[in-house]
């Protein structure tokens, strides 16, 4: 699909089934993610690809642990229990933050990790796949942070649920109707 059209019509899909991007396709996707703007060329992110029932179930169990640790309401526990069945692949994006970097403060590094997440989503879309970026409060849980090797200042910024939409929505650009609310030209 034409690049501009893809960017203008991107949307999330939450009901995801097989197929998900293959290893070779993921390599192409991550090559796109690694080209996002990056003050200081720090590459302040790491991607973990979680696939297969065993690993997805492990992640679901960890989420449940974190719900208990953080005393999250029942609805989060229900979501955690169902997590392993939500998508065939989950791409976890961890912002690897150096709080003492001279040029790029922590917030800039976090923004770069966010850009890398978005680039991952859109690159997968360009290959014909669908996804949704979720987080939820369990990203602060001790067990999940440890599972993804988070150091003290690191932050899990995304679980990208990845696969193919069960029933793909039509692409539309209706969200471009209210540009004036978000854009001001100072001329
Ligand atoms: C940092 C971040 C965290 C998000 N966390 C969640 C989440 O936990 N659950 C959720 O349903 N959507 C979450 N979203 C929003 C979805 O990714 C998505 O953008 C939203 O459902 C709107 O759909 P659209 O992308 O098709 O416009 C998050 C988005 C961002 C940028």
mmCIF file of N, CA and C in Angstrom, residues 50-169:
data_model
loop_
_atom_site.group_PDB
_atom_site.id
_atom_site.type_symbol
_atom_site.label_atom_id
_atom_site.label_comp_id
_atom_site.label_asym_id
_atom_site.label_seq_id
_atom_site.Cartn_x
_atom_site.Cartn_y
_atom_site.Cartn_z
ATOM 1 N N UNK A 50 7.040 -12.786 21.824
ATOM 2 C CA UNK A 50 6.479 -13.894 22.604
ATOM 3 C C UNK A 50 5.527 -14.666 21.694
ATOM 4 N N UNK A 51 5.819 -15.949 21.516
ATOM 5 C CA UNK A 51 5.013 -16.774 20.612
ATOM 6 C C UNK A 51 4.861 -18.173 21.201
ATOM 7 N N UNK A 52 3.884 -18.885 20.701
ATOM 8 C CA UNK A 52 3.703 -20.269 21.145
ATOM 9 C C UNK A 52 2.885 -20.290 22.419
ATOM 10 N N UNK A 53 2.067 -21.322 22.565
ATOM 11 C CA UNK A 53 1.131 -21.370 23.682
ATOM 12 C C UNK A 53 1.837 -21.326 25.036
ATOM 13 N N UNK A 54 2.974 -22.002 25.124
ATOM 14 C CA UNK A 54 3.655 -22.071 26.427
ATOM 15 C C UNK A 54 4.125 -20.680 26.883
ATOM 16 N N UNK A 55 4.768 -19.963 25.967
ATOM 17 C CA UNK A 55 5.287 -18.629 26.328
ATOM 18 C C UNK A 55 4.152 -17.629 26.542
ATOM 19 N N UNK A 56 3.101 -17.735 25.725
ATOM 20 C CA UNK A 56 1.967 -16.817 25.886
ATOM 21 C C UNK A 56 1.262 -17.072 27.219
ATOM 22 N N UNK A 57 1.160 -18.355 27.580
ATOM 23 C CA UNK A 57 0.520 -18.696 28.853
ATOM 24 C C UNK A 57 1.367 -18.199 30.028
ATOM 25 N N UNK A 58 2.685 -18.308 29.870
ATOM 26 C CA UNK A 58 3.595 -17.822 30.921
ATOM 27 C C UNK A 58 3.377 -16.320 31.151
ATOM 28 N N UNK A 59 3.244 -15.590 30.035
ATOM 29 C CA UNK A 59 3.020 -14.149 30.138
ATOM 30 C C UNK A 59 1.680 -13.859 30.817
ATOM 31 N N UNK A 60 0.682 -14.609 30.437
ATOM 32 C CA UNK A 60 -0.638 -14.460 31.050
ATOM 33 C C UNK A 60 -0.552 -14.708 32.566
ATOM 34 N N UNK A 61 0.171 -15.761 32.958
ATOM 35 C CA UNK A 61 0.323 -16.083 34.387
ATOM 36 C C UNK A 61 1.059 -14.953 35.121
ATOM 37 N N UNK A 62 2.068 -14.398 34.470
ATOM 38 C CA UNK A 62 2.814 -13.290 35.095
ATOM 39 C C UNK A 62 1.920 -12.073 35.281
ATOM 40 N N UNK A 63 1.058 -11.836 34.275
ATOM 41 C CA UNK A 63 0.128 -10.704 34.394
ATOM 42 C C UNK A 63 -0.800 -10.899 35.579
ATOM 43 N N UNK A 64 -1.236 -12.121 35.749
ATOM 44 C CA UNK A 64 -2.122 -12.422 36.876
ATOM 45 C C UNK A 64 -1.387 -12.185 38.207
ATOM 46 N N UNK A 65 -0.136 -12.619 38.278
ATOM 47 C CA UNK A 65 0.683 -12.353 39.481
ATOM 48 C C UNK A 65 0.729 -10.857 39.769
ATOM 49 N N UNK A 66 0.947 -10.076 38.697
ATOM 50 C CA UNK A 66 1.091 -8.623 38.871
ATOM 51 C C UNK A 66 -0.230 -7.995 39.297
ATOM 52 N N UNK A 67 -1.340 -8.528 38.796
ATOM 53 C CA UNK A 67 -2.657 -8.032 39.234
ATOM 54 C C UNK A 67 -2.791 -8.197 40.743
ATOM 55 N N UNK A 68 -2.328 -9.371 41.223
ATOM 56 C CA UNK A 68 -2.429 -9.632 42.674
ATOM 57 C C UNK A 68 -1.476 -8.718 43.439
ATOM 58 N N UNK A 69 -0.250 -8.611 42.933
ATOM 59 C CA UNK A 69 0.754 -7.763 43.600
ATOM 60 C C UNK A 69 0.263 -6.315 43.714
ATOM 61 N N UNK A 70 -0.327 -5.816 42.614
ATOM 62 C CA UNK A 70 -0.721 -4.405 42.578
ATOM 63 C C UNK A 70 -2.163 -4.195 43.040
ATOM 64 N N UNK A 71 -2.793 -5.306 43.441
ATOM 65 C CA UNK A 71 -4.156 -5.244 43.942
ATOM 66 C C UNK A 71 -5.096 -4.585 42.926
ATOM 67 N N UNK A 72 -4.989 -5.042 41.684
ATOM 68 C CA UNK A 72 -5.820 -4.474 40.619
ATOM 69 C C UNK A 72 -7.221 -5.072 40.680
ATOM 70 N N UNK A 73 -8.200 -4.315 40.228
ATOM 71 C CA UNK A 73 -9.583 -4.813 40.278
ATOM 72 C C UNK A 73 -9.775 -6.093 39.460
ATOM 73 N N UNK A 74 -10.848 -6.799 39.796
ATOM 74 C CA UNK A 74 -11.197 -8.088 39.187
ATOM 75 C C UNK A 74 -11.108 -8.086 37.657
ATOM 76 N N UNK A 75 -11.551 -6.974 37.026
ATOM 77 C CA UNK A 75 -11.599 -6.953 35.549
ATOM 78 C C UNK A 75 -10.192 -7.119 34.951
ATOM 79 N N UNK A 76 -9.164 -6.633 35.639
ATOM 80 C CA UNK A 76 -7.801 -6.824 35.134
ATOM 81 C C UNK A 76 -7.389 -8.292 35.239
ATOM 82 N N UNK A 77 -7.816 -8.919 36.333
ATOM 83 C CA UNK A 77 -7.487 -10.346 36.499
ATOM 84 C C UNK A 77 -8.143 -11.170 35.391
ATOM 85 N N UNK A 78 -9.378 -10.825 35.036
ATOM 86 C CA UNK A 78 -10.058 -11.539 33.949
ATOM 87 C C UNK A 78 -9.307 -11.347 32.638
ATOM 88 N N UNK A 79 -8.874 -10.112 32.398
ATOM 89 C CA UNK A 79 -8.121 -9.825 31.172
ATOM 90 C C UNK A 79 -6.807 -10.594 31.154
ATOM 91 N N UNK A 80 -6.157 -10.631 32.306
ATOM 92 C CA UNK A 80 -4.874 -11.349 32.397
ATOM 93 C C UNK A 80 -5.068 -12.832 32.083
ATOM 94 N N UNK A 81 -6.135 -13.406 32.608
ATOM 95 C CA UNK A 81 -6.390 -14.844 32.388
ATOM 96 C C UNK A 81 -6.609 -15.146 30.913
ATOM 97 N N UNK A 82 -7.233 -14.202 30.197
ATOM 98 C CA UNK A 82 -7.551 -14.439 28.777
ATOM 99 C C UNK A 82 -6.402 -14.048 27.850
ATOM 100 N N UNK A 83 -5.364 -13.467 28.428
ATOM 101 C CA UNK A 83 -4.348 -12.832 27.581
ATOM 102 C C UNK A 83 -3.720 -13.787 26.568
ATOM 103 N N UNK A 84 -3.500 -15.031 26.988
ATOM 104 C CA UNK A 84 -2.796 -15.983 26.116
ATOM 105 C C UNK A 84 -3.579 -16.327 24.858
ATOM 106 N N UNK A 85 -4.870 -16.021 24.876
ATOM 107 C CA UNK A 85 -5.705 -16.379 23.712
ATOM 108 C C UNK A 85 -6.025 -15.167 22.842
ATOM 109 N N UNK A 86 -5.466 -14.015 23.179
ATOM 110 C CA UNK A 86 -5.867 -12.794 22.457
ATOM 111 C C UNK A 86 -5.188 -12.621 21.111
ATOM 112 N N UNK A 87 -3.991 -13.149 20.960
ATOM 113 C CA UNK A 87 -3.258 -12.979 19.694
ATOM 114 C C UNK A 87 -2.199 -14.076 19.601
ATOM 115 N N UNK A 88 -1.839 -14.468 18.392
ATOM 116 C CA UNK A 88 -0.829 -15.528 18.260
ATOM 117 C C UNK A 88 0.591 -15.061 18.567
ATOM 118 N N UNK A 89 0.776 -13.758 18.619
ATOM 119 C CA UNK A 89 2.127 -13.216 18.847
ATOM 120 C C UNK A 89 2.003 -11.913 19.646
ATOM 121 N N UNK A 90 2.929 -11.717 20.562
ATOM 122 C CA UNK A 90 2.981 -10.460 21.318
ATOM 123 C C UNK A 90 4.409 -9.918 21.224
ATOM 124 N N UNK A 91 4.498 -8.675 20.780
ATOM 125 C CA UNK A 91 5.815 -8.029 20.724
ATOM 126 C C UNK A 91 5.873 -7.050 21.897
ATOM 127 N N UNK A 92 6.776 -7.327 22.818
ATOM 128 C CA UNK A 92 6.894 -6.487 24.010
ATOM 129 C C UNK A 92 8.013 -5.486 23.757
ATOM 130 N N UNK A 93 7.709 -4.202 23.977
ATOM 131 C CA UNK A 93 8.720 -3.165 23.756
ATOM 132 C C UNK A 93 9.109 -2.585 25.116
ATOM 133 N N UNK A 94 10.387 -2.688 25.418
ATOM 134 C CA UNK A 94 10.909 -2.141 26.674
ATOM 135 C C UNK A 94 11.778 -0.935 26.346
ATOM 136 N N UNK A 95 11.469 0.196 26.966
ATOM 137 C CA UNK A 95 12.333 1.370 26.837
ATOM 138 C C UNK A 95 13.508 1.171 27.791
ATOM 139 N N UNK A 96 14.707 1.204 27.243
ATOM 140 C CA UNK A 96 15.924 1.025 28.050
ATOM 141 C C UNK A 96 16.474 2.426 28.337
ATOM 142 N N UNK A 97 16.154 2.908 29.508
ATOM 143 C CA UNK A 97 16.403 4.317 29.823
ATOM 144 C C UNK A 97 17.720 4.523 30.582
ATOM 145 N N UNK A 98 18.532 5.427 30.046
ATOM 146 C CA UNK A 98 19.736 5.872 30.761
ATOM 147 C C UNK A 98 19.402 7.241 31.365
ATOM 148 N N UNK A 99 19.116 7.298 32.671
ATOM 149 C CA UNK A 99 18.659 8.555 33.268
ATOM 150 C C UNK A 99 19.755 9.616 33.354
ATOM 151 N N UNK A 100 20.993 9.202 33.144
ATOM 152 C CA UNK A 100 22.104 10.154 33.305
ATOM 153 C C UNK A 100 22.746 10.557 31.977
ATOM 154 N N UNK A 101 22.098 10.236 30.888
ATOM 155 C CA UNK A 101 22.714 10.560 29.602
ATOM 156 C C UNK A 101 22.830 12.077 29.432
ATOM 157 N N UNK A 102 23.979 12.509 28.940
ATOM 158 C CA UNK A 102 24.261 13.959 28.878
ATOM 159 C C UNK A 102 23.376 14.675 27.860
ATOM 160 N N UNK A 103 23.144 14.037 26.706
ATOM 161 C CA UNK A 103 22.433 14.731 25.626
ATOM 162 C C UNK A 103 20.935 14.472 25.633
ATOM 163 N N UNK A 104 20.557 13.222 25.838
ATOM 164 C CA UNK A 104 19.146 12.846 25.690
ATOM 165 C C UNK A 104 18.543 12.499 27.046
ATOM 166 N N UNK A 105 17.701 13.380 27.594
ATOM 167 C CA UNK A 105 17.081 13.059 28.880
ATOM 168 C C UNK A 105 16.132 11.863 28.766
ATOM 169 N N UNK A 106 15.738 11.362 29.904
ATOM 170 C CA UNK A 106 14.907 10.148 29.941
ATOM 171 C C UNK A 106 13.654 10.282 29.079
ATOM 172 N N UNK A 107 13.025 11.473 29.122
ATOM 173 C CA UNK A 107 11.759 11.601 28.385
ATOM 174 C C UNK A 107 11.985 11.455 26.887
ATOM 175 N N UNK A 108 13.128 11.933 26.395
ATOM 176 C CA UNK A 108 13.398 11.791 24.957
ATOM 177 C C UNK A 108 13.605 10.319 24.592
ATOM 178 N N UNK A 109 14.252 9.599 25.471
ATOM 179 C CA UNK A 109 14.475 8.174 25.210
ATOM 180 C C UNK A 109 13.146 7.412 25.187
ATOM 181 N N UNK A 110 12.266 7.815 26.090
ATOM 182 C CA UNK A 110 10.949 7.177 26.146
ATOM 183 C C UNK A 110 10.153 7.452 24.861
ATOM 184 N N UNK A 111 10.252 8.698 24.387
ATOM 185 C CA UNK A 111 9.562 9.048 23.138
ATOM 186 C C UNK A 111 10.113 8.206 21.992
ATOM 187 N N UNK A 112 11.417 8.036 21.952
ATOM 188 C CA UNK A 112 12.013 7.218 20.888
ATOM 189 C C UNK A 112 11.492 5.780 20.953
ATOM 190 N N UNK A 113 11.370 5.247 22.147
ATOM 191 C CA UNK A 113 10.831 3.879 22.284
ATOM 192 C C UNK A 113 9.379 3.834 21.799
ATOM 193 N N UNK A 114 8.636 4.916 22.049
ATOM 194 C CA UNK A 114 7.262 4.989 21.553
ATOM 195 C C UNK A 114 7.231 5.021 20.030
ATOM 196 N N UNK A 115 8.141 5.809 19.455
ATOM 197 C CA UNK A 115 8.228 5.862 17.980
ATOM 198 C C UNK A 115 8.566 4.479 17.426
ATOM 199 N N UNK A 116 9.464 3.776 18.094
ATOM 200 C CA UNK A 116 9.853 2.432 17.630
ATOM 201 C C UNK A 116 8.661 1.480 17.688
ATOM 202 N N UNK A 117 7.821 1.675 18.702
ATOM 203 C CA UNK A 117 6.616 0.843 18.817
ATOM 204 C C UNK A 117 5.685 1.115 17.636
ATOM 205 N N UNK A 118 5.470 2.391 17.377
ATOM 206 C CA UNK A 118 4.582 2.762 16.274
ATOM 207 C C UNK A 118 5.136 2.265 14.932
ATOM 208 N N UNK A 119 6.438 2.435 14.734
ATOM 209 C CA UNK A 119 7.043 1.968 13.479
ATOM 210 C C UNK A 119 6.849 0.455 13.321
ATOM 211 N N UNK A 120 6.953 -0.257 14.422
ATOM 212 C CA UNK A 120 6.733 -1.715 14.385
ATOM 213 C C UNK A 120 5.308 -2.018 13.927
ATOM 214 N N UNK A 121 4.364 -1.282 14.494
ATOM 215 C CA UNK A 121 2.960 -1.503 14.118
ATOM 216 C C UNK A 121 2.736 -1.245 12.628
ATOM 217 N N UNK A 122 3.229 -0.095 12.180
ATOM 218 C CA UNK A 122 2.941 0.305 10.798
ATOM 219 C C UNK A 122 3.690 -0.578 9.795
ATOM 220 N N UNK A 123 4.913 -0.962 10.136
ATOM 221 C CA UNK A 123 5.663 -1.853 9.240
ATOM 222 C C UNK A 123 4.934 -3.196 9.105
ATOM 223 N N UNK A 124 4.389 -3.681 10.204
ATOM 224 C CA UNK A 124 3.616 -4.935 10.142
ATOM 225 C C UNK A 124 2.366 -4.744 9.283
ATOM 226 N N UNK A 125 1.716 -3.574 9.436
ATOM 227 C CA UNK A 125 0.556 -3.277 8.583
ATOM 228 C C UNK A 125 0.955 -3.299 7.109
ATOM 229 N N UNK A 126 2.124 -2.738 6.822
ATOM 230 C CA UNK A 126 2.585 -2.667 5.423
ATOM 231 C C UNK A 126 2.777 -4.065 4.838
ATOM 232 N N UNK A 127 3.060 -5.027 5.708
ATOM 233 C CA UNK A 127 3.222 -6.416 5.246
ATOM 234 C C UNK A 127 1.894 -7.178 5.261
ATOM 235 N N UNK A 128 0.817 -6.471 5.631
ATOM 236 C CA UNK A 128 -0.505 -7.103 5.571
ATOM 237 C C UNK A 128 -0.999 -7.659 6.897
ATOM 238 N N UNK A 129 -0.292 -7.357 7.989
ATOM 239 C CA UNK A 129 -0.694 -7.875 9.303
ATOM 240 C C UNK A 129 -1.407 -6.793 10.107
ATOM 241 N N UNK A 130 -2.007 -7.217 11.188
ATOM 242 C CA UNK A 130 -2.781 -6.310 12.040
ATOM 243 C C UNK A 130 -2.236 -6.377 13.469
ATOM 244 N N UNK A 131 -2.594 -5.377 14.260
ATOM 245 C CA UNK A 131 -2.080 -5.348 15.640
ATOM 246 C C UNK A 131 -2.800 -4.290 16.466
ATOM 247 N N UNK A 132 -2.518 -4.331 17.744
ATOM 248 C CA UNK A 132 -2.975 -3.273 18.655
ATOM 249 C C UNK A 132 -1.925 -3.115 19.752
ATOM 250 N N UNK A 133 -1.728 -1.870 20.148
ATOM 251 C CA UNK A 133 -0.757 -1.527 21.207
ATOM 252 C C UNK A 133 -1.526 -1.442 22.513
ATOM 253 N N UNK A 134 -1.194 -2.302 23.452
ATOM 254 C CA UNK A 134 -1.817 -2.184 24.769
ATOM 255 C C UNK A 134 -0.719 -2.118 25.846
ATOM 256 N N UNK A 135 -1.137 -1.699 27.011
ATOM 257 C CA UNK A 135 -0.194 -1.670 28.141
ATOM 258 C C UNK A 135 -0.878 -2.276 29.374
ATOM 259 N N UNK A 136 -1.772 -1.509 29.971
ATOM 260 C CA UNK A 136 -2.465 -1.849 31.225
ATOM 261 C C UNK A 136 -1.512 -1.762 32.410
ATOM 262 N N UNK A 137 -2.116 -1.702 33.592
ATOM 263 C CA UNK A 137 -1.333 -1.360 34.792
ATOM 264 C C UNK A 137 -0.305 -2.416 35.160
ATOM 265 N N UNK A 138 -0.476 -3.652 34.640
ATOM 266 C CA UNK A 138 0.461 -4.704 35.042
ATOM 267 C C UNK A 138 1.872 -4.456 34.509
ATOM 268 N N UNK A 139 2.040 -3.446 33.615
ATOM 269 C CA UNK A 139 3.406 -3.165 33.137
ATOM 270 C C UNK A 139 4.320 -2.733 34.288
ATOM 271 N N UNK A 140 3.726 -2.326 35.407
ATOM 272 C CA UNK A 140 4.561 -1.924 36.554
ATOM 273 C C UNK A 140 4.798 -3.087 37.521
ATOM 274 N N UNK A 141 4.279 -4.249 37.221
ATOM 275 C CA UNK A 141 4.424 -5.382 38.148
ATOM 276 C C UNK A 141 5.849 -5.924 38.189
ATOM 277 N N UNK A 142 6.260 -6.360 39.365
ATOM 278 C CA UNK A 142 7.640 -6.827 39.563
ATOM 279 C C UNK A 142 7.971 -8.029 38.685
ATOM 280 N N UNK A 143 7.068 -9.016 38.635
ATOM 281 C CA UNK A 143 7.379 -10.259 37.912
ATOM 282 C C UNK A 143 7.481 -10.027 36.409
ATOM 283 N N UNK A 144 6.606 -9.188 35.883
ATOM 284 C CA UNK A 144 6.654 -8.908 34.437
ATOM 285 C C UNK A 144 7.905 -8.109 34.110
ATOM 286 N N UNK A 145 8.200 -7.134 34.924
ATOM 287 C CA UNK A 145 9.412 -6.330 34.685
ATOM 288 C C UNK A 145 10.650 -7.229 34.729
ATOM 289 N N UNK A 146 10.686 -8.133 35.678
ATOM 290 C CA UNK A 146 11.852 -9.034 35.787
ATOM 291 C C UNK A 146 11.922 -9.959 34.559
ATOM 292 N N UNK A 147 10.767 -10.457 34.116
ATOM 293 C CA UNK A 147 10.724 -11.376 32.962
ATOM 294 C C UNK A 147 11.330 -10.727 31.722
ATOM 295 N N UNK A 148 11.120 -9.408 31.590
ATOM 296 C CA UNK A 148 11.649 -8.704 30.425
ATOM 297 C C UNK A 148 12.903 -7.883 30.764
ATOM 298 N N UNK A 149 13.608 -8.347 31.785
ATOM 299 C CA UNK A 149 14.942 -7.814 32.120
ATOM 300 C C UNK A 149 14.974 -6.297 32.306
ATOM 301 N N UNK A 150 13.926 -5.751 32.893
ATOM 302 C CA UNK A 150 13.901 -4.306 33.131
ATOM 303 C C UNK A 150 14.834 -3.939 34.278
ATOM 304 N N UNK A 151 15.692 -2.961 34.003
ATOM 305 C CA UNK A 151 16.473 -2.377 35.098
ATOM 306 C C UNK A 151 15.648 -1.242 35.698
ATOM 307 N N UNK A 152 16.181 -0.631 36.764
ATOM 308 C CA UNK A 152 15.364 0.291 37.570
ATOM 309 C C UNK A 152 14.650 1.369 36.751
ATOM 310 N N UNK A 153 15.324 1.965 35.761
ATOM 311 C CA UNK A 153 14.725 3.081 35.021
ATOM 312 C C UNK A 153 14.057 2.653 33.719
ATOM 313 N N UNK A 154 14.103 1.374 33.416
ATOM 314 C CA UNK A 154 13.460 0.898 32.193
ATOM 315 C C UNK A 154 11.943 0.905 32.351
ATOM 316 N N UNK A 155 11.283 0.916 31.226
ATOM 317 C CA UNK A 155 9.823 0.958 31.248
ATOM 318 C C UNK A 155 9.268 0.080 30.119
ATOM 319 N N UNK A 156 8.360 -0.824 30.469
ATOM 320 C CA UNK A 156 7.651 -1.556 29.406
ATOM 321 C C UNK A 156 6.665 -0.574 28.796
ATOM 322 N N UNK A 157 6.845 -0.269 27.510
ATOM 323 C CA UNK A 157 5.968 0.730 26.895
ATOM 324 C C UNK A 157 4.855 0.099 26.074
ATOM 325 N N UNK A 158 5.008 -1.152 25.676
ATOM 326 C CA UNK A 158 3.964 -1.735 24.825
ATOM 327 C C UNK A 158 3.963 -3.251 24.858
ATOM 328 N N UNK A 159 2.748 -3.773 24.816
ATOM 329 C CA UNK A 159 2.523 -5.137 24.358
ATOM 330 C C UNK A 159 1.816 -4.964 23.022
ATOM 331 N N UNK A 160 2.503 -5.271 21.945
ATOM 332 C CA UNK A 160 1.839 -5.195 20.638
ATOM 333 C C UNK A 160 1.235 -6.570 20.363
ATOM 334 N N UNK A 161 -0.086 -6.645 20.435
ATOM 335 C CA UNK A 161 -0.756 -7.896 20.080
ATOM 336 C C UNK A 161 -0.752 -7.964 18.562
ATOM 337 N N UNK A 162 -0.249 -9.058 18.018
ATOM 338 C CA UNK A 162 0.099 -9.092 16.597
ATOM 339 C C UNK A 162 -0.430 -10.357 15.935
ATOM 340 N N UNK A 163 -0.940 -10.188 14.727
ATOM 341 C CA UNK A 163 -1.457 -11.330 13.968
ATOM 342 C C UNK A 163 -2.215 -10.825 12.756
ATOM 343 N N UNK A 164 -3.317 -11.505 12.471
ATOM 344 C CA UNK A 164 -4.184 -11.107 11.363
ATOM 345 C C UNK A 164 -5.582 -10.904 11.928
ATOM 346 N N UNK A 165 -6.214 -9.811 11.507
ATOM 347 C CA UNK A 165 -7.559 -9.526 12.038
ATOM 348 C C UNK A 165 -8.514 -10.660 11.713
ATOM 349 N N UNK A 166 -9.315 -11.009 12.700
ATOM 350 C CA UNK A 166 -10.325 -12.052 12.469
ATOM 351 C C UNK A 166 -11.284 -11.587 11.371
ATOM 352 N N UNK A 167 -11.728 -10.353 11.495
ATOM 353 C CA UNK A 167 -12.519 -9.725 10.424
ATOM 354 C C UNK A 167 -11.988 -8.308 10.279
ATOM 355 N N UNK A 168 -11.219 -8.079 9.231
ATOM 356 C CA UNK A 168 -10.569 -6.759 9.119
ATOM 357 C C UNK A 168 -11.576 -5.660 8.798
ATOM 358 N N UNK A 169 -11.418 -4.518 9.534
ATOM 359 C CA UNK A 169 -12.292 -3.367 9.278
ATOM 360 C C UNK A 169 -11.909 -2.726 7.942
#
